[in-house]
Tab-separated table of N, CA and C in Angstrom:
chain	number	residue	atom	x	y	z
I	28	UNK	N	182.410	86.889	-156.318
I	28	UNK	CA	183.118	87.275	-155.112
I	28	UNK	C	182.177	88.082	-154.235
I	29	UNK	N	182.625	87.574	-152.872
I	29	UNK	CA	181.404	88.322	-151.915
I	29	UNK	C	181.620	90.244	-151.943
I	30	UNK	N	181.135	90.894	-151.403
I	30	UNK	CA	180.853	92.726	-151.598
I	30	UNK	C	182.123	92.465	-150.249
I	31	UNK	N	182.340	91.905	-149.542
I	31	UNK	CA	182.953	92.164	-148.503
I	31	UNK	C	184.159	91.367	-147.842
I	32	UNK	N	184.114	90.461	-148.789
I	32	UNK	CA	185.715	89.609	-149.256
I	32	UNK	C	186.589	90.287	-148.951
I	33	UNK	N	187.599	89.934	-148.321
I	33	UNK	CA	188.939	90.489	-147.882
I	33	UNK	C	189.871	89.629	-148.805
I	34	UNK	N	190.213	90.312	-150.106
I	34	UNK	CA	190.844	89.544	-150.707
I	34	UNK	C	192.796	90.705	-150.512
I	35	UNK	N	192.926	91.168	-149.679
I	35	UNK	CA	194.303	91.769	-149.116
I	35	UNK	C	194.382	93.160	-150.442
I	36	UNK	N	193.169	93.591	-151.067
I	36	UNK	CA	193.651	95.052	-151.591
I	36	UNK	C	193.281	96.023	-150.944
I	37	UNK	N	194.352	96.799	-151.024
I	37	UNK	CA	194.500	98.167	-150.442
I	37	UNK	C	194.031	99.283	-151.105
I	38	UNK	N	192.768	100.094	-150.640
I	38	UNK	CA	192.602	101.694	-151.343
I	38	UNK	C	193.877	102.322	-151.561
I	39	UNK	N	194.487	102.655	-152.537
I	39	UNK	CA	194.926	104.011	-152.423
I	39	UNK	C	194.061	105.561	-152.419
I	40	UNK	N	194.956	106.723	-152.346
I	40	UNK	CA	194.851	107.690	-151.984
I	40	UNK	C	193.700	108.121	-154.012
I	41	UNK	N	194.504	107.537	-154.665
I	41	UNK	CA	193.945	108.044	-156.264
I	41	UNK	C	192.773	107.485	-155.972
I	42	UNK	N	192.649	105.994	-155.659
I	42	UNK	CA	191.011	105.283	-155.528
I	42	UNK	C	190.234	105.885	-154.921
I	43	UNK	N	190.220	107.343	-153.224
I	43	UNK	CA	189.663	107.520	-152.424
I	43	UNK	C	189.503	109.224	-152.921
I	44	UNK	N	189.981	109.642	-153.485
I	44	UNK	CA	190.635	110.963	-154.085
I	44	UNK	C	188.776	111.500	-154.471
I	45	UNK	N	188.449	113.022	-153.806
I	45	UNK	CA	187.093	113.644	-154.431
I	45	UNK	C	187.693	113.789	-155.447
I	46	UNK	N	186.616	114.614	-156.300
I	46	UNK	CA	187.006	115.299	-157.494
I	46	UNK	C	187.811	116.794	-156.725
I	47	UNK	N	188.762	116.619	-157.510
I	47	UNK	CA	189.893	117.815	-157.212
I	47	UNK	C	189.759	118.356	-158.474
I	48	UNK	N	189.178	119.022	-159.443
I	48	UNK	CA	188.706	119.673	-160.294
I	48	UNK	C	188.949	121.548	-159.508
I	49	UNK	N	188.607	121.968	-158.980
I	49	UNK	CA	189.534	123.063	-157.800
I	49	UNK	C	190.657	123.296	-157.657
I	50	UNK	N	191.184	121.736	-157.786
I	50	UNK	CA	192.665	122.418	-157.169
I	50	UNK	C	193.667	121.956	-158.912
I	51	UNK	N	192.807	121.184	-159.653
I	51	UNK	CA	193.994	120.904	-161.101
I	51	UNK	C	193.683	122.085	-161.730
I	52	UNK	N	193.120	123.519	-161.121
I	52	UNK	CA	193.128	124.486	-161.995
I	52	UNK	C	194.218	125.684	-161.118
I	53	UNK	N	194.668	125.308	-159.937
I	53	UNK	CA	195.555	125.674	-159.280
I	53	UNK	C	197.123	125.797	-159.788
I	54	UNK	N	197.994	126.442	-159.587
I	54	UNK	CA	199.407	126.281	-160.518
I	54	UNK	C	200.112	126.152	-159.129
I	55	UNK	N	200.914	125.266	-159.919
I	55	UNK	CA	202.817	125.419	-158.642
I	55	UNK	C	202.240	127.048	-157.846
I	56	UNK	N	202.342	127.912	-158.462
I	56	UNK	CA	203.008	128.893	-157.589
I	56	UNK	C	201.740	129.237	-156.813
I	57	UNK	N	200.222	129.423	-157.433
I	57	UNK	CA	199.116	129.450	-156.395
I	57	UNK	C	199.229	128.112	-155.266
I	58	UNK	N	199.759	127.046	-155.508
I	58	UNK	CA	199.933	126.229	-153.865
I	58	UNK	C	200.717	127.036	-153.010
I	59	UNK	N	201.704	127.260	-154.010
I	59	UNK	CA	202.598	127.448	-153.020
I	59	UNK	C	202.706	128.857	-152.348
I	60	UNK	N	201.786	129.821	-152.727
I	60	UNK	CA	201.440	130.804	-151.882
I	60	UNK	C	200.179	130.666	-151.109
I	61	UNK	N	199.496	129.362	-150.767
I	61	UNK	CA	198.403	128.908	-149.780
I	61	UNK	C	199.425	128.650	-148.323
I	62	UNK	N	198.788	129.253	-147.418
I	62	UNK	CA	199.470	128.974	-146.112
I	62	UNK	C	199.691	127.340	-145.669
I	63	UNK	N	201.003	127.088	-144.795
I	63	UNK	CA	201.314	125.992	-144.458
I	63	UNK	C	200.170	125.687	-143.650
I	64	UNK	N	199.540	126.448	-142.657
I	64	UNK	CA	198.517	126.007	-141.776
I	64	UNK	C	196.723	125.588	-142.658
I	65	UNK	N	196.887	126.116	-144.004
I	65	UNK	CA	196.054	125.705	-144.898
I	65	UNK	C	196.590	124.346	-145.308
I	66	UNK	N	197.915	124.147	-145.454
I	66	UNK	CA	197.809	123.015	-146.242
I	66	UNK	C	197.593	121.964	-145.408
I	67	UNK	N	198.143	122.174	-143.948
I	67	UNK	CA	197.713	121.376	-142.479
I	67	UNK	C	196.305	121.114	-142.494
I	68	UNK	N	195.070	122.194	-142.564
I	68	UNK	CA	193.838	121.694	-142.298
I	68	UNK	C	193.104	121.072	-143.731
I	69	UNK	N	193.741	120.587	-145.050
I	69	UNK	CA	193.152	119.988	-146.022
I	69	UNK	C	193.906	118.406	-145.773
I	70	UNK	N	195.335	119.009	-144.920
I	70	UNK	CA	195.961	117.569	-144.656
I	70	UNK	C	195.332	116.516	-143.676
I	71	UNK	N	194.991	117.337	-142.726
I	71	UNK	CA	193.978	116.596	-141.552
I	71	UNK	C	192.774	115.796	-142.343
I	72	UNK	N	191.863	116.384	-143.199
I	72	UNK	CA	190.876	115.705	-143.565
I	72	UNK	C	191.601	114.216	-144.780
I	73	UNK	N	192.616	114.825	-145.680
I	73	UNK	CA	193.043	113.458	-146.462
I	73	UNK	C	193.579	112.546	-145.518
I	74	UNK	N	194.447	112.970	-144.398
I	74	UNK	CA	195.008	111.617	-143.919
I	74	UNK	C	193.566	110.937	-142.915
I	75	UNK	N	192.978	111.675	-142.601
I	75	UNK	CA	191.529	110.459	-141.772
I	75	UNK	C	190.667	110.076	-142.769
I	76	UNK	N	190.669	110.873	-143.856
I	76	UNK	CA	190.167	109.535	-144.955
I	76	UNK	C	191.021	108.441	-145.427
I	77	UNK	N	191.868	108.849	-145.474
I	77	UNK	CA	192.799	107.623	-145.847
I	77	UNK	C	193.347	106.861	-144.526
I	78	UNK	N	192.890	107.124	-143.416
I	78	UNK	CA	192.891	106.443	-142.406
I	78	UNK	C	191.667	105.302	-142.092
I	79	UNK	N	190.479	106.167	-142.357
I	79	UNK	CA	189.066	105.541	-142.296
I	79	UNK	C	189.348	104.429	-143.347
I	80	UNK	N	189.982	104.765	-144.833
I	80	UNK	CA	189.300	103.868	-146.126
I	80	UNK	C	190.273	102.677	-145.418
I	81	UNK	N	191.637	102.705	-144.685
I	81	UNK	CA	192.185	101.858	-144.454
I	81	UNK	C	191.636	100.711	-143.731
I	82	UNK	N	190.807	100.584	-142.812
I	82	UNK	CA	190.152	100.539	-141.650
I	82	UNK	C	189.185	99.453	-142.357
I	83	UNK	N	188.922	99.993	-143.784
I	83	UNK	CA	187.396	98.991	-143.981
I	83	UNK	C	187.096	97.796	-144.307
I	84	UNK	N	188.457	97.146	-144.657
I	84	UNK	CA	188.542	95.460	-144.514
I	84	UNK	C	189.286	94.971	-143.474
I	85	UNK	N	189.070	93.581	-142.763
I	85	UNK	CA	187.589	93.263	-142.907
I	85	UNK	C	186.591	94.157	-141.974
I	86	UNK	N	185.691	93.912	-142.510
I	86	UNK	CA	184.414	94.501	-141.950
I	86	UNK	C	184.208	94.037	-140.456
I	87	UNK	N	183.905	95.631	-140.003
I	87	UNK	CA	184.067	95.617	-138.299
I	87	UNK	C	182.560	96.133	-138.216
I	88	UNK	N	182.112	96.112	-136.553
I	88	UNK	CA	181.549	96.940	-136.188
I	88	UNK	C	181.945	98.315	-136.246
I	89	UNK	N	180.380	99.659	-136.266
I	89	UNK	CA	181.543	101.177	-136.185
I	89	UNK	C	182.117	101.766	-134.894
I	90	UNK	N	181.457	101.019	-133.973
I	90	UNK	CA	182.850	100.844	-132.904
I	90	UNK	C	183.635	100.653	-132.871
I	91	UNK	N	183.901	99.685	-133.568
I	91	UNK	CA	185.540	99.419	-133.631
I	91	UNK	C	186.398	100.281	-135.099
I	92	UNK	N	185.415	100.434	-135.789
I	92	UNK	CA	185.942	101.666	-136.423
I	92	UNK	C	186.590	102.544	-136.211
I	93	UNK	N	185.760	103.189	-135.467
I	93	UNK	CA	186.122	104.333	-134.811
I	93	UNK	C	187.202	104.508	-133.993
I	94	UNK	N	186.656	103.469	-133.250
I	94	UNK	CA	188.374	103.384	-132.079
I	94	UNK	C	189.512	102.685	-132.654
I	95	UNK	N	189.893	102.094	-133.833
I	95	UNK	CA	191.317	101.942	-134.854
I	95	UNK	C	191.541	103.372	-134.997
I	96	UNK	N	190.877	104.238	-135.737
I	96	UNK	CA	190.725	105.606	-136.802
I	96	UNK	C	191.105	106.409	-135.634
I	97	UNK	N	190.676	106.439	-134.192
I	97	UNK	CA	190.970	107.452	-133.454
I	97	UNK	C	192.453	107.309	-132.745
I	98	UNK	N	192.566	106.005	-132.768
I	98	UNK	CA	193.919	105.705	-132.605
I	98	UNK	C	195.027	105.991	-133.253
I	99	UNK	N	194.774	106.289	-134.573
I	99	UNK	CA	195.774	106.735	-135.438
I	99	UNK	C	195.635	108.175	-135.861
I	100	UNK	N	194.776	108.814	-135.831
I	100	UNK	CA	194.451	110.428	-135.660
I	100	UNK	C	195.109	110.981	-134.546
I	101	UNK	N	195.461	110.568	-133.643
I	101	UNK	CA	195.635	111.679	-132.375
I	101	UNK	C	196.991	112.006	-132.744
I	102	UNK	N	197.496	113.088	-132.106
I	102	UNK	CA	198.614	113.684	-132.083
I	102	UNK	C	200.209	112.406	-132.356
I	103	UNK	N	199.978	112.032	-130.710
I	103	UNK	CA	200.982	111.531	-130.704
I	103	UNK	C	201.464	110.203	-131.748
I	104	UNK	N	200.226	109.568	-132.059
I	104	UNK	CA	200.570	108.494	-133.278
I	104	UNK	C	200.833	109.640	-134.602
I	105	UNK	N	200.713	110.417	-134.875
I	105	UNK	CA	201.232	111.356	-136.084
I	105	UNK	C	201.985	111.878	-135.965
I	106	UNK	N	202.808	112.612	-134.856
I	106	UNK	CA	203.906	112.285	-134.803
I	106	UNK	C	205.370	111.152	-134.876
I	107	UNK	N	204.589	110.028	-134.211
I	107	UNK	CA	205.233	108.963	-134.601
I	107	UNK	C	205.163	108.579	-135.999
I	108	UNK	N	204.273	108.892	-136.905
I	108	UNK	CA	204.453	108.319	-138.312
I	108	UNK	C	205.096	109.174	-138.979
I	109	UNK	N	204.962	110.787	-138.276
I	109	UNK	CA	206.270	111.278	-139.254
I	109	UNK	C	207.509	111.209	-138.871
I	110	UNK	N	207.882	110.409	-137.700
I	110	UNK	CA	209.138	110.300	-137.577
I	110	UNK	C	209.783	109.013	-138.592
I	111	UNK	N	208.578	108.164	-138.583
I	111	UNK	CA	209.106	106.591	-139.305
I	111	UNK	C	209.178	107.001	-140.712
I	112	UNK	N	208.880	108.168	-141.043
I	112	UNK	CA	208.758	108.427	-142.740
I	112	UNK	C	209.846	109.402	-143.138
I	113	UNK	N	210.229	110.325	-142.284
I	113	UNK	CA	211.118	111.350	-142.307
I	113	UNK	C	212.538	110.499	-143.682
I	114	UNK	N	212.911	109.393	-142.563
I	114	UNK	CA	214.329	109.056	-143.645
I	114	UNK	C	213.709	108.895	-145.098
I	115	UNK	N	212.415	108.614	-145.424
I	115	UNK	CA	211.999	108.653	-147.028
I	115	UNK	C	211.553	109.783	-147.294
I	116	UNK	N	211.752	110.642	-146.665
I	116	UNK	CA	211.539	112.418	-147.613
I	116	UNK	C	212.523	112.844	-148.101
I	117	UNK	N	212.735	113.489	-149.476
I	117	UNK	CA	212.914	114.672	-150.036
I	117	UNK	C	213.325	115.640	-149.647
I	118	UNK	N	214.524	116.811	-149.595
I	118	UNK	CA	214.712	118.084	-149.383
I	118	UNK	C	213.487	118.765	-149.492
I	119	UNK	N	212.693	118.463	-150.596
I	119	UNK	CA	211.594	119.737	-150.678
I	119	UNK	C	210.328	118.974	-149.403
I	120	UNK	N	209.745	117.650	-149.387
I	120	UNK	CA	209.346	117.174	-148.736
I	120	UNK	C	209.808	117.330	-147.075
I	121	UNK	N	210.887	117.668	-146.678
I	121	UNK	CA	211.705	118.042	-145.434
I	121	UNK	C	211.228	119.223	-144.843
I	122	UNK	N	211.861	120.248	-145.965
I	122	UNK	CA	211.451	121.536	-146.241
I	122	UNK	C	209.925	122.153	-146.267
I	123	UNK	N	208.980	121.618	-146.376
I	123	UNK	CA	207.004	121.461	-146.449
I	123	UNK	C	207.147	121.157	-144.472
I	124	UNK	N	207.939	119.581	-143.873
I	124	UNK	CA	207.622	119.827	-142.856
I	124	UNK	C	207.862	120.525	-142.174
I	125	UNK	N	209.504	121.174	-142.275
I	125	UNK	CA	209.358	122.007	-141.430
I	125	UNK	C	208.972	123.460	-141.646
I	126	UNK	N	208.010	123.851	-142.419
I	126	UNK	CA	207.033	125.336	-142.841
I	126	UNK	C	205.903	124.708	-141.772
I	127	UNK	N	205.595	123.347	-141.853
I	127	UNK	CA	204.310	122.573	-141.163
I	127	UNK	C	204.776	123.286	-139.313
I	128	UNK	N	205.863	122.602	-139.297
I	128	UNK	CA	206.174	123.100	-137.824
I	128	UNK	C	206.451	124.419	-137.502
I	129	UNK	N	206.841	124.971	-137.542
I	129	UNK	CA	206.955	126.251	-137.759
I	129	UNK	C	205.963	127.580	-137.796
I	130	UNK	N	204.721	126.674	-138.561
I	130	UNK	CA	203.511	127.560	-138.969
I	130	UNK	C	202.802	127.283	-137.303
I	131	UNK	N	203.132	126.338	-136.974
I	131	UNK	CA	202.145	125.919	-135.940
I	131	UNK	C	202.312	127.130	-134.706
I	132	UNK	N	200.277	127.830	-134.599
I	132	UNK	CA	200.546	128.709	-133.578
I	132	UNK	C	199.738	128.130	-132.548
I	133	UNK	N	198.632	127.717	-132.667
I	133	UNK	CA	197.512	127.605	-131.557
I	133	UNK	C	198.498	126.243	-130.693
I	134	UNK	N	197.776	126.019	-129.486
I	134	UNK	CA	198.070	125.591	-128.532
I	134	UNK	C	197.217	123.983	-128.510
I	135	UNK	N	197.601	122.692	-128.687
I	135	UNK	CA	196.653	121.705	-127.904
I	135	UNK	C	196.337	121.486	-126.503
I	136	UNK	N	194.973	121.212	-126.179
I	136	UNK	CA	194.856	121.461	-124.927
I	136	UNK	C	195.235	120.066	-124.275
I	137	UNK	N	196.046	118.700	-124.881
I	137	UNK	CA	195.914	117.632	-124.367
I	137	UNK	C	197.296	117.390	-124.701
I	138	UNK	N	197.915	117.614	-126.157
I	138	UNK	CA	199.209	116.924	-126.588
I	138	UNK	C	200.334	118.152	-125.867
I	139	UNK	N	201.312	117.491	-126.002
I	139	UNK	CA	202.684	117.953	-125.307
I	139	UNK	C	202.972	119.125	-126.498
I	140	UNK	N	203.428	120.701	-126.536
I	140	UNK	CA	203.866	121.093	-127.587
I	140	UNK	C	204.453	120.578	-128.898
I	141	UNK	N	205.633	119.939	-128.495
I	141	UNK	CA	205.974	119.129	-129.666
I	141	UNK	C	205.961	117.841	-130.591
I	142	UNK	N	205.149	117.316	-129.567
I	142	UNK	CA	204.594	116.173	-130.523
I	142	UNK	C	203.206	116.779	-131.088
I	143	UNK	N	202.433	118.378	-130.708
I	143	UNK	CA	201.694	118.913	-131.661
I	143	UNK	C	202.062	119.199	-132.971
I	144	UNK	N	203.350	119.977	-132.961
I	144	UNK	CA	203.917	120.484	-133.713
I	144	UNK	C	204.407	119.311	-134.846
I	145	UNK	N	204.700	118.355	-134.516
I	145	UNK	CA	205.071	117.295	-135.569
I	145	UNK	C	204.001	116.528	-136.296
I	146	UNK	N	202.928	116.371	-135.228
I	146	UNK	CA	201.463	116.118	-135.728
I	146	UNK	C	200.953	117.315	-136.676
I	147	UNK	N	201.344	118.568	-136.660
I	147	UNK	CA	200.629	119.097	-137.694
I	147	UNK	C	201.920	119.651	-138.887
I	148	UNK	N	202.904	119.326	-138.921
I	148	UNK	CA	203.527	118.957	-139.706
I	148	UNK	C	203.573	118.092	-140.280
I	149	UNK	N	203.128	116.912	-140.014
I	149	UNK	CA	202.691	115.787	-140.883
I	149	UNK	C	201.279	115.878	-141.557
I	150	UNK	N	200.645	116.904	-140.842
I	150	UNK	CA	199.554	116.911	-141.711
I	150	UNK	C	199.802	117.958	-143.006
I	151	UNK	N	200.553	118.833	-142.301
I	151	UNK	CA	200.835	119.561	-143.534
I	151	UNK	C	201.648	119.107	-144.729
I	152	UNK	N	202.225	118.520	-144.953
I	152	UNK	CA	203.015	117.224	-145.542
I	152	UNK	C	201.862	116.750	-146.264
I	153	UNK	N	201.044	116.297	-146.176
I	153	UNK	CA	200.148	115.691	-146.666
I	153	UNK	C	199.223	116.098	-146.995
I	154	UNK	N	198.409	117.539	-146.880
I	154	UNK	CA	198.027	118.540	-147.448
I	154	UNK	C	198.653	118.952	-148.592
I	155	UNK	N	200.107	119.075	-148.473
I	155	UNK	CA	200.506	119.663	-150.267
I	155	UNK	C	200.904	118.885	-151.065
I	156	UNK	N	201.433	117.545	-150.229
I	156	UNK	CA	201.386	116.562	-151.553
I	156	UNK	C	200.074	116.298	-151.887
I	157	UNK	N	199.138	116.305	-151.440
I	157	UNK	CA	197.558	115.781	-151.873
I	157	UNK	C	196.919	116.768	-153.120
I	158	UNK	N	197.437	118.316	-153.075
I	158	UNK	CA	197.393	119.146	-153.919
I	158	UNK	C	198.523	119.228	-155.127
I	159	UNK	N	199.622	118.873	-155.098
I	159	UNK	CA	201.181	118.721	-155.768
I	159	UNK	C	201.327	117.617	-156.546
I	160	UNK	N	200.901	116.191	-155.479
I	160	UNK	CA	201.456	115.125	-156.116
I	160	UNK	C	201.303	113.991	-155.425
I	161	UNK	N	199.715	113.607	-155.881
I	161	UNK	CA	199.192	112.619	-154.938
I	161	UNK	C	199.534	111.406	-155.125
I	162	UNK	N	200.550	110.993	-156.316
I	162	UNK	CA	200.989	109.559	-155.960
I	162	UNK	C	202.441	109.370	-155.505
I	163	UNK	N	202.644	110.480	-154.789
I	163	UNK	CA	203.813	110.501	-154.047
I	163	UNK	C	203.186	110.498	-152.707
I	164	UNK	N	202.333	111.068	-152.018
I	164	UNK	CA	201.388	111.227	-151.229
I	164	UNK	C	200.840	109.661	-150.888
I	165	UNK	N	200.442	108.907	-151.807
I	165	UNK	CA	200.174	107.353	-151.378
I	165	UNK	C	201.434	106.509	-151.603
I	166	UNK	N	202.066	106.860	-152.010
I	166	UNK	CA	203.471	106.270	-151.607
I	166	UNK	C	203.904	105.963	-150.421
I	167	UNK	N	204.268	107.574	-149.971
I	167	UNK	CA	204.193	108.120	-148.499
I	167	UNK	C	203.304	107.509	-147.255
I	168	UNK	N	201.875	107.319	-147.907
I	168	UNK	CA	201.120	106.827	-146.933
I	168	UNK	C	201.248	105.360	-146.355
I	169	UNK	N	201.736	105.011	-148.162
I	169	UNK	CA	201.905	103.472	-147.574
I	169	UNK	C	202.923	103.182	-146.636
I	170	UNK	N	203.718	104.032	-146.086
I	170	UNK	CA	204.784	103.320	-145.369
I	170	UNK	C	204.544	103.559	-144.090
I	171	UNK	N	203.265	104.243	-144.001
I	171	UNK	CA	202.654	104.252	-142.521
I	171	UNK	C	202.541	103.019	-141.868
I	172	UNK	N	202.461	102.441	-140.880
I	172	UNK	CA	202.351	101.146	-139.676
I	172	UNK	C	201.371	101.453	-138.899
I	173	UNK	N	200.342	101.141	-139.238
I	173	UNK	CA	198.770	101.161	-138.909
I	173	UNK	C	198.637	99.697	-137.913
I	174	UNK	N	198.232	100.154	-136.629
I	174	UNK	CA	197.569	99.719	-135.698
I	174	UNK	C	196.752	98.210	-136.383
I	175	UNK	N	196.464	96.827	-136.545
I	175	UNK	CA	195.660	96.476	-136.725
I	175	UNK	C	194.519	95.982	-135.735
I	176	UNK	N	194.777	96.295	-134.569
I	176	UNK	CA	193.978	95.381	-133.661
I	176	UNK	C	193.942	96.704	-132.533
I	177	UNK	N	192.581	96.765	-131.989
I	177	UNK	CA	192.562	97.832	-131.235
I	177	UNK	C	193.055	97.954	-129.909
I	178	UNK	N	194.026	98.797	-129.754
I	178	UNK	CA	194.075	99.224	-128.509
I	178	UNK	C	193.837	99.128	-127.159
């Protein structure tokens, strides 16, 4: 089989996962006294990797990389994916976003307040499941609706 065969499998989040050796020495209650706006900026980096790993079949130019990946990073598409995911959360999963919203202080200089605020509630969402319970976390991810064709 060719290195670059598009045979329709999908990375998950476990396949793309660093070594988290850091955080499996972490307990329930040390997450859960890490700030929501912490769990927002570890969430930002898992969901654009798991945005990027999505991205890599078939094989594009990194132009066009880039501009899928940036398309689905910005505010307002993350807001929209946590609205399409909301009816599959959890009380406690509910409860994470709205600490996510809530925590949110700084200002974007481009997005509307509240589609910031939902954008980094979804990241925060995905920050503590990535630390908690990452195959709930690619669960979650999968029900994202990713852009295939650019913009």
């Amino acid at each position: 089989m060719s290195p670059i065969a598009d045979d329709g499998l999908k990375l998950s989040l476990t396949d793309i996962s660093l070594n988290r050796e850091h955080t499996a020495r972490a307990t329930p209650a040390e997450i859960e006294r890490i700030s929501p706006a912490a769990w927002a900026y570890l969430g930002d980096a898992v969901y654009e990797l798991y945005i990027r790993s999505s991205y890599l079949m078939p094989p594009r130019r990194l132009q066009a990389y880039h501009e899928l990946v940036v398309g689905q990073v910005r505010a307002e598409t993350q807001a929209r994916h946590l609205r399409s995911i909301s009816p599959y959360l959890n009380s406690t999963e509910l409860a994470i976003v709205k600490r996510g919203r809530n925590a949110v202080s700084g200002r974007s200089k481009r997005a509307d307040p509240e589609i910031y605020q939902q954008a980094s509630s979804l990241e925060t969402l995905v920050g503590y499941l990535y630390l908690t319970d990452p195959e709930r976390l690619t669960e979650i991810m999968a029900l994202l609706e990713l852009e295939t064709e650019i913009i």
